[in-house]
Amino acid sequence: MSKRDFNGNKRPPQDGGRFQSMFGSFRDELDEHYARKERVVKVSRDVTSESKKIIFALQRVKQLNKDFPPNIQQDVSTRMAEINKLIQSVNADLQGINRYRYASQLKCLEELVEALSFSHYLRHQTLVTPSEAQAATPALPLTYADFMYGVFDLFGELMRFATVTTAQKGELVGDHGRTILSDMQELGFGFEMLPEVRTKDFRFKMQTMRQSVVKVEKLGYGLSVRGSERPKGWVPDMKDDGPPNTEE
């Protein structure tokens, strides 16, 4: 129904085309954003799952500075190929500013760096470098935050590895005059010197890292002080050694 002015004459239709076009463009951009985000979230879940399975396989390794058993190496290689395929599938969605726009949906990269750094440590008893981690994931640039938080999580895997191998061997594994404990302490000192990042994630990961080091120190203490009295397969009771409460 046409609108009329005070004299009863029909008003000419208002030209809303320019605004309709502008809002239509906004709508299309939002639709693209949500579709892109959904694809990234799905890939992130799958990459996280594959990375956790790599870590689980690596926890079956029993010594340092040796080639992995063929079945474990095959498992790791197959899953890494799948991870790179998954990341490549959303590479176009993560160009330019989108690499940071979807940073919170890419937490999977921390899990991936954790897997890569654990694999590198078991094979070489050294910390993987950012460039080495990047070479393993050429489909997408890793940020320094991806690398740092992934290495933070490495401490938990080293603690579990140390606990199991110590129970089996009766000693802290290591080579070249170093043990897994001294490696964790040295790396922990490096993290302690980092400038504080005032986020909940950073504080929690720092506190969890410290707890992992303390647990392995208890292993070393038990071996040094009471080692000869411990039955084979003994591990310390660590059920009360969880990370401290971060709620303040």
mmCIF file of C-alpha atoms in Angstrom:
data_model
loop_
_atom_site.group_PDB
_atom_site.id
_atom_site.type_symbol
_atom_site.label_atom_id
_atom_site.label_comp_id
_atom_site.label_asym_id
_atom_site.label_seq_id
_atom_site.Cartn_x
_atom_site.Cartn_y
_atom_site.Cartn_z
ATOM 1 C CA MET A 1 0.000 0.000 0.000
ATOM 2 C CA SER A 2 1.499 3.345 -1.103
ATOM 3 C CA LYS A 3 2.038 6.071 1.474
ATOM 4 C CA ARG A 4 0.499 9.518 0.942
ATOM 5 C CA ASP A 5 1.489 13.005 2.097
ATOM 6 C CA PHE A 6 -0.749 15.440 4.053
ATOM 7 C CA ASN A 7 -2.495 16.495 0.827
ATOM 8 C CA GLY A 8 -3.393 12.951 -0.066
ATOM 9 C CA ASN A 9 -0.862 12.673 -2.847
ATOM 10 C CA LYS A 10 1.136 9.502 -3.227
ATOM 11 C CA ARG A 11 4.684 9.741 -2.019
ATOM 12 C CA PRO A 12 7.388 8.510 -4.345
ATOM 13 C CA PRO A 13 8.935 5.257 -3.162
ATOM 14 C CA GLN A 14 12.034 5.781 -1.019
ATOM 15 C CA ASP A 15 15.291 4.565 -2.423
ATOM 16 C CA GLY A 16 16.510 2.034 0.130
ATOM 17 C CA GLY A 17 18.588 0.087 -2.356
ATOM 18 C CA ARG A 18 21.913 1.421 -1.134
ATOM 19 C CA PHE A 19 21.218 0.395 2.464
ATOM 20 C CA GLN A 20 19.730 -2.941 1.447
ATOM 21 C CA SER A 21 22.864 -3.680 -0.529
ATOM 22 C CA MET A 22 25.095 -2.686 2.406
ATOM 23 C CA PHE A 23 23.238 -4.832 4.939
ATOM 24 C CA GLY A 24 23.034 -7.668 2.442
ATOM 25 C CA SER A 25 26.816 -7.522 2.203
ATOM 26 C CA PHE A 26 27.083 -7.658 6.012
ATOM 27 C CA ARG A 27 24.765 -10.679 6.070
ATOM 28 C CA ASP A 28 26.826 -12.505 3.457
ATOM 29 C CA GLU A 29 30.035 -11.736 5.343
ATOM 30 C CA LEU A 30 28.595 -13.097 8.596
ATOM 31 C CA ASP A 31 27.349 -16.215 6.832
ATOM 32 C CA GLU A 32 30.833 -16.792 5.429
ATOM 33 C CA HIS A 33 32.374 -16.187 8.866
ATOM 34 C CA TYR A 34 30.166 -18.759 10.627
ATOM 35 C CA ALA A 35 30.676 -21.331 7.874
ATOM 36 C CA ARG A 36 34.445 -20.778 8.027
ATOM 37 C CA LYS A 37 34.453 -20.986 11.814
ATOM 38 C CA GLU A 38 32.494 -24.229 11.750
ATOM 39 C CA ARG A 39 35.010 -25.797 9.371
ATOM 40 C CA VAL A 40 37.939 -24.691 11.539
ATOM 41 C CA VAL A 41 36.303 -26.009 14.727
ATOM 42 C CA LYS A 42 35.674 -29.421 13.152
ATOM 43 C CA VAL A 43 39.244 -29.702 11.894
ATOM 44 C CA SER A 44 40.563 -28.555 15.276
ATOM 45 C CA ARG A 45 38.686 -31.358 17.050
ATOM 46 C CA ASP A 46 40.075 -33.920 14.626
ATOM 47 C CA VAL A 47 43.645 -32.608 14.910
ATOM 48 C CA THR A 48 43.398 -32.673 18.702
ATOM 49 C CA SER A 49 42.180 -36.271 18.594
ATOM 50 C CA GLU A 50 45.001 -37.389 16.278
ATOM 51 C CA SER A 51 47.609 -35.558 18.367
ATOM 52 C CA LYS A 52 46.400 -37.240 21.564
ATOM 53 C CA LYS A 53 46.632 -40.633 19.852
ATOM 54 C CA ILE A 54 50.229 -39.869 18.825
ATOM 55 C CA ILE A 55 51.074 -39.019 22.443
ATOM 56 C CA PHE A 56 49.383 -42.210 23.658
ATOM 57 C CA ALA A 57 51.471 -44.245 21.193
ATOM 58 C CA LEU A 58 54.674 -42.487 22.260
ATOM 59 C CA GLN A 59 54.030 -43.309 25.906
ATOM 60 C CA ARG A 60 54.688 -46.934 24.958
ATOM 61 C CA VAL A 61 58.323 -46.062 24.177
ATOM 62 C CA LYS A 62 60.631 -47.266 26.960
ATOM 63 C CA GLN A 63 63.976 -45.561 26.282
ATOM 64 C CA LEU A 64 65.537 -42.354 25.023
ATOM 65 C CA ASN A 65 67.786 -41.625 22.041
ATOM 66 C CA LYS A 66 66.676 -44.676 20.092
ATOM 67 C CA ASP A 67 64.634 -45.185 16.961
ATOM 68 C CA PHE A 68 61.007 -45.938 17.733
ATOM 69 C CA PRO A 69 59.761 -49.509 17.324
ATOM 70 C CA PRO A 70 58.408 -49.931 13.763
ATOM 71 C CA ASN A 71 54.760 -50.215 14.833
ATOM 72 C CA ILE A 72 54.938 -46.995 16.858
ATOM 73 C CA GLN A 73 56.808 -45.134 14.102
ATOM 74 C CA GLN A 74 54.196 -46.239 11.565
ATOM 75 C CA ASP A 75 51.379 -45.091 13.832
ATOM 76 C CA VAL A 76 52.990 -41.678 14.393
ATOM 77 C CA SER A 77 53.792 -41.156 10.697
ATOM 78 C CA THR A 78 50.282 -42.109 9.577
ATOM 79 C CA ARG A 79 48.632 -39.774 12.062
ATOM 80 C CA MET A 80 50.976 -36.893 11.227
ATOM 81 C CA ALA A 81 50.078 -37.287 7.548
ATOM 82 C CA GLU A 82 46.391 -37.155 8.481
ATOM 83 C CA ILE A 83 46.949 -34.061 10.630
ATOM 84 C CA ASN A 84 48.650 -32.208 7.793
ATOM 85 C CA LYS A 85 45.853 -33.236 5.444
ATOM 86 C CA LEU A 86 43.272 -31.880 7.891
ATOM 87 C CA ILE A 87 45.109 -28.587 8.337
ATOM 88 C CA GLN A 88 45.549 -28.220 4.584
ATOM 89 C CA SER A 89 41.772 -28.537 4.157
ATOM 90 C CA VAL A 90 41.228 -25.241 6.021
ATOM 91 C CA ASN A 91 44.357 -23.455 4.845
ATOM 92 C CA ALA A 92 42.336 -21.136 2.624
ATOM 93 C CA ASP A 93 40.112 -20.240 5.598
ATOM 94 C CA LEU A 94 43.104 -19.127 7.667
ATOM 95 C CA GLN A 95 44.832 -16.666 5.404
ATOM 96 C CA GLY A 96 45.830 -13.180 6.555
ATOM 97 C CA ILE A 97 44.042 -11.831 9.584
ATOM 98 C CA ASN A 98 41.878 -14.955 9.816
ATOM 99 C CA ARG A 99 44.907 -16.813 11.199
ATOM 100 C CA TYR A 100 44.472 -14.722 14.367
ATOM 101 C CA ARG A 101 40.721 -14.225 14.097
ATOM 102 C CA TYR A 102 40.229 -17.936 14.751
ATOM 103 C CA ALA A 103 43.085 -18.352 17.218
ATOM 104 C CA SER A 104 40.775 -19.554 19.988
ATOM 105 C CA GLN A 105 39.436 -22.258 17.659
ATOM 106 C CA LEU A 106 42.991 -23.429 16.909
ATOM 107 C CA LYS A 107 43.934 -24.713 20.369
ATOM 108 C CA CYS A 108 44.592 -27.995 18.596
ATOM 109 C CA LEU A 109 47.971 -26.580 17.572
ATOM 110 C CA GLU A 110 49.102 -26.589 21.204
ATOM 111 C CA GLU A 111 48.239 -30.296 21.391
ATOM 112 C CA LEU A 112 50.095 -30.854 18.133
ATOM 113 C CA VAL A 113 53.236 -29.072 19.383
ATOM 114 C CA GLU A 114 53.018 -31.150 22.566
ATOM 115 C CA ALA A 115 53.038 -34.323 20.454
ATOM 116 C CA LEU A 116 55.880 -33.075 18.241
ATOM 117 C CA SER A 117 58.017 -31.961 21.185
ATOM 118 C CA PHE A 118 57.445 -35.242 23.045
ATOM 119 C CA SER A 119 58.421 -37.252 19.965
ATOM 120 C CA HIS A 120 61.531 -35.117 19.459
ATOM 121 C CA TYR A 121 62.593 -35.440 23.085
ATOM 122 C CA LEU A 122 62.226 -39.219 23.126
ATOM 123 C CA ARG A 123 64.335 -39.540 20.004
ATOM 124 C CA HIS A 124 67.014 -36.915 20.732
ATOM 125 C CA GLN A 125 66.686 -35.956 24.432
ATOM 126 C CA THR A 126 66.555 -32.292 23.363
ATOM 127 C CA LEU A 127 63.797 -29.720 22.991
ATOM 128 C CA VAL A 128 62.345 -29.314 19.524
ATOM 129 C CA THR A 129 62.965 -25.856 18.051
ATOM 130 C CA PRO A 130 60.197 -23.645 16.604
ATOM 131 C CA SER A 131 61.609 -24.156 13.109
ATOM 132 C CA GLU A 132 61.674 -27.943 13.542
ATOM 133 C CA ALA A 133 58.075 -27.932 14.762
ATOM 134 C CA GLN A 134 57.087 -25.741 11.827
ATOM 135 C CA ALA A 135 58.804 -28.071 9.357
ATOM 136 C CA ALA A 136 56.549 -30.881 10.596
ATOM 137 C CA THR A 137 53.410 -28.794 9.955
ATOM 138 C CA PRO A 138 54.095 -26.914 6.688
ATOM 139 C CA ALA A 139 50.413 -26.363 5.908
ATOM 140 C CA LEU A 140 49.955 -23.620 8.539
ATOM 141 C CA PRO A 141 52.295 -21.161 10.294
ATOM 142 C CA LEU A 142 52.697 -21.827 14.010
ATOM 143 C CA THR A 143 52.698 -18.785 16.273
ATOM 144 C CA TYR A 144 55.064 -18.380 19.209
ATOM 145 C CA ALA A 145 52.049 -18.823 21.498
ATOM 146 C CA ASP A 146 51.223 -22.164 19.843
ATOM 147 C CA PHE A 147 54.791 -23.288 20.433
ATOM 148 C CA MET A 148 55.176 -21.991 23.985
ATOM 149 C CA TYR A 149 51.900 -23.399 25.306
ATOM 150 C CA GLY A 150 52.520 -26.703 23.544
ATOM 151 C CA VAL A 151 55.912 -27.037 25.245
ATOM 152 C CA PHE A 152 54.301 -26.129 28.574
ATOM 153 C CA ASP A 153 52.095 -29.205 28.146
ATOM 154 C CA LEU A 154 55.149 -31.340 27.329
ATOM 155 C CA PHE A 155 56.050 -31.360 31.047
ATOM 156 C CA GLY A 156 53.009 -33.486 31.853
ATOM 157 C CA GLU A 157 53.982 -36.104 29.285
ATOM 158 C CA LEU A 158 57.576 -36.174 30.514
ATOM 159 C CA MET A 159 56.318 -36.672 34.061
ATOM 160 C CA ARG A 160 54.154 -39.631 33.007
ATOM 161 C CA PHE A 161 56.988 -41.112 30.948
ATOM 162 C CA ALA A 162 59.415 -40.735 33.862
ATOM 163 C CA THR A 163 56.979 -42.346 36.288
ATOM 164 C CA VAL A 164 56.405 -45.433 34.144
ATOM 165 C CA THR A 165 60.017 -45.982 33.072
ATOM 166 C CA THR A 166 61.336 -45.448 36.604
ATOM 167 C CA ALA A 167 58.955 -48.095 37.923
ATOM 168 C CA GLN A 168 60.123 -50.498 35.214
ATOM 169 C CA LYS A 169 63.866 -49.805 35.266
ATOM 170 C CA GLY A 170 64.479 -48.659 38.827
ATOM 171 C CA GLU A 171 66.236 -45.504 37.632
ATOM 172 C CA LEU A 172 65.533 -42.186 35.952
ATOM 173 C CA VAL A 173 66.143 -42.644 32.232
ATOM 174 C CA GLY A 174 68.642 -40.449 30.456
ATOM 175 C CA ASP A 175 71.872 -40.310 28.500
ATOM 176 C CA HIS A 176 74.919 -38.103 27.923
ATOM 177 C CA GLY A 177 75.264 -37.508 31.667
ATOM 178 C CA ARG A 178 71.710 -36.141 31.921
ATOM 179 C CA THR A 179 68.462 -37.597 33.194
ATOM 180 C CA ILE A 180 64.899 -36.754 32.373
ATOM 181 C CA LEU A 181 64.726 -34.978 35.737
ATOM 182 C CA SER A 182 67.687 -32.699 35.039
ATOM 183 C CA ASP A 183 66.248 -31.938 31.598
ATOM 184 C CA MET A 184 62.879 -30.992 33.095
ATOM 185 C CA GLN A 185 64.537 -28.833 35.743
ATOM 186 C CA GLU A 186 66.670 -27.021 33.167
ATOM 187 C CA LEU A 187 63.720 -26.380 30.869
ATOM 188 C CA GLY A 188 61.605 -25.346 33.841
ATOM 189 C CA PHE A 189 64.222 -22.755 34.837
ATOM 190 C CA GLY A 190 63.965 -21.311 31.343
ATOM 191 C CA PHE A 191 60.195 -20.976 31.642
ATOM 192 C CA GLU A 192 60.528 -19.390 35.073
ATOM 193 C CA MET A 193 62.550 -16.591 33.492
ATOM 194 C CA LEU A 194 59.817 -15.727 30.997
ATOM 195 C CA PRO A 195 57.984 -12.434 31.543
ATOM 196 C CA GLU A 196 54.625 -13.128 33.124
ATOM 197 C CA VAL A 197 51.696 -13.203 30.754
ATOM 198 C CA ARG A 198 48.714 -12.012 32.742
ATOM 199 C CA THR A 199 46.200 -14.593 31.559
ATOM 200 C CA LYS A 200 44.514 -17.481 33.321
ATOM 201 C CA ASP A 201 45.919 -19.947 30.769
ATOM 202 C CA PHE A 202 49.509 -18.852 31.379
ATOM 203 C CA ARG A 203 49.187 -18.997 35.170
ATOM 204 C CA PHE A 204 47.561 -22.420 35.089
ATOM 205 C CA LYS A 205 50.127 -23.887 32.702
ATOM 206 C CA MET A 206 52.991 -22.448 34.744
ATOM 207 C CA GLN A 207 51.632 -23.952 37.962
ATOM 208 C CA THR A 208 50.970 -27.314 36.286
ATOM 209 C CA MET A 209 54.513 -27.310 34.907
ATOM 210 C CA ARG A 210 55.925 -26.769 38.396
ATOM 211 C CA GLN A 211 53.834 -29.636 39.754
ATOM 212 C CA SER A 212 55.140 -31.980 37.037
ATOM 213 C CA VAL A 213 58.744 -31.116 37.908
ATOM 214 C CA VAL A 214 58.091 -31.649 41.628
ATOM 215 C CA LYS A 215 56.584 -35.082 40.978
ATOM 216 C CA VAL A 216 59.673 -36.217 39.084
ATOM 217 C CA GLU A 217 61.899 -34.732 41.795
ATOM 218 C CA LYS A 218 60.048 -36.970 44.269
ATOM 219 C CA LEU A 219 60.857 -39.920 42.043
ATOM 220 C CA GLY A 220 64.538 -39.009 42.144
ATOM 221 C CA TYR A 221 64.420 -38.457 45.897
ATOM 222 C CA GLY A 222 62.815 -41.828 46.459
ATOM 223 C CA LEU A 223 65.481 -43.552 44.377
ATOM 224 C CA SER A 224 68.379 -41.752 46.051
ATOM 225 C CA VAL A 225 67.264 -42.005 49.668
ATOM 226 C CA ARG A 226 65.231 -45.205 49.852
ATOM 227 C CA GLY A 227 65.877 -46.792 46.484
ATOM 228 C CA SER A 228 67.294 -50.077 47.755
ATOM 229 C CA GLU A 229 64.237 -50.601 49.951
ATOM 230 C CA ARG A 230 61.681 -50.082 47.199
ATOM 231 C CA PRO A 231 60.029 -53.141 45.641
ATOM 232 C CA LYS A 232 60.230 -53.471 41.871
ATOM 233 C CA GLY A 233 57.521 -51.471 40.163
ATOM 234 C CA TRP A 234 57.186 -49.004 43.052
ATOM 235 C CA VAL A 235 55.990 -45.491 42.246
ATOM 236 C CA PRO A 236 55.293 -42.690 44.742
ATOM 237 C CA ASP A 237 51.776 -41.865 45.836
ATOM 238 C CA MET A 238 50.972 -38.728 43.868
ATOM 239 C CA LYS A 239 47.224 -38.526 44.294
ATOM 240 C CA ASP A 240 47.518 -35.361 46.386
ATOM 241 C CA ASP A 241 49.954 -33.634 44.057
ATOM 242 C CA GLY A 242 47.508 -32.106 41.602
ATOM 243 C CA PRO A 243 47.983 -28.579 40.325
ATOM 244 C CA PRO A 244 47.269 -25.904 42.907
ATOM 245 C CA ASN A 245 43.939 -24.162 42.989
ATOM 246 C CA THR A 246 44.063 -21.257 40.533
ATOM 247 C CA GLU A 247 40.865 -19.631 41.774
ATOM 248 C CA GLU A 248 41.584 -16.508 43.766
#
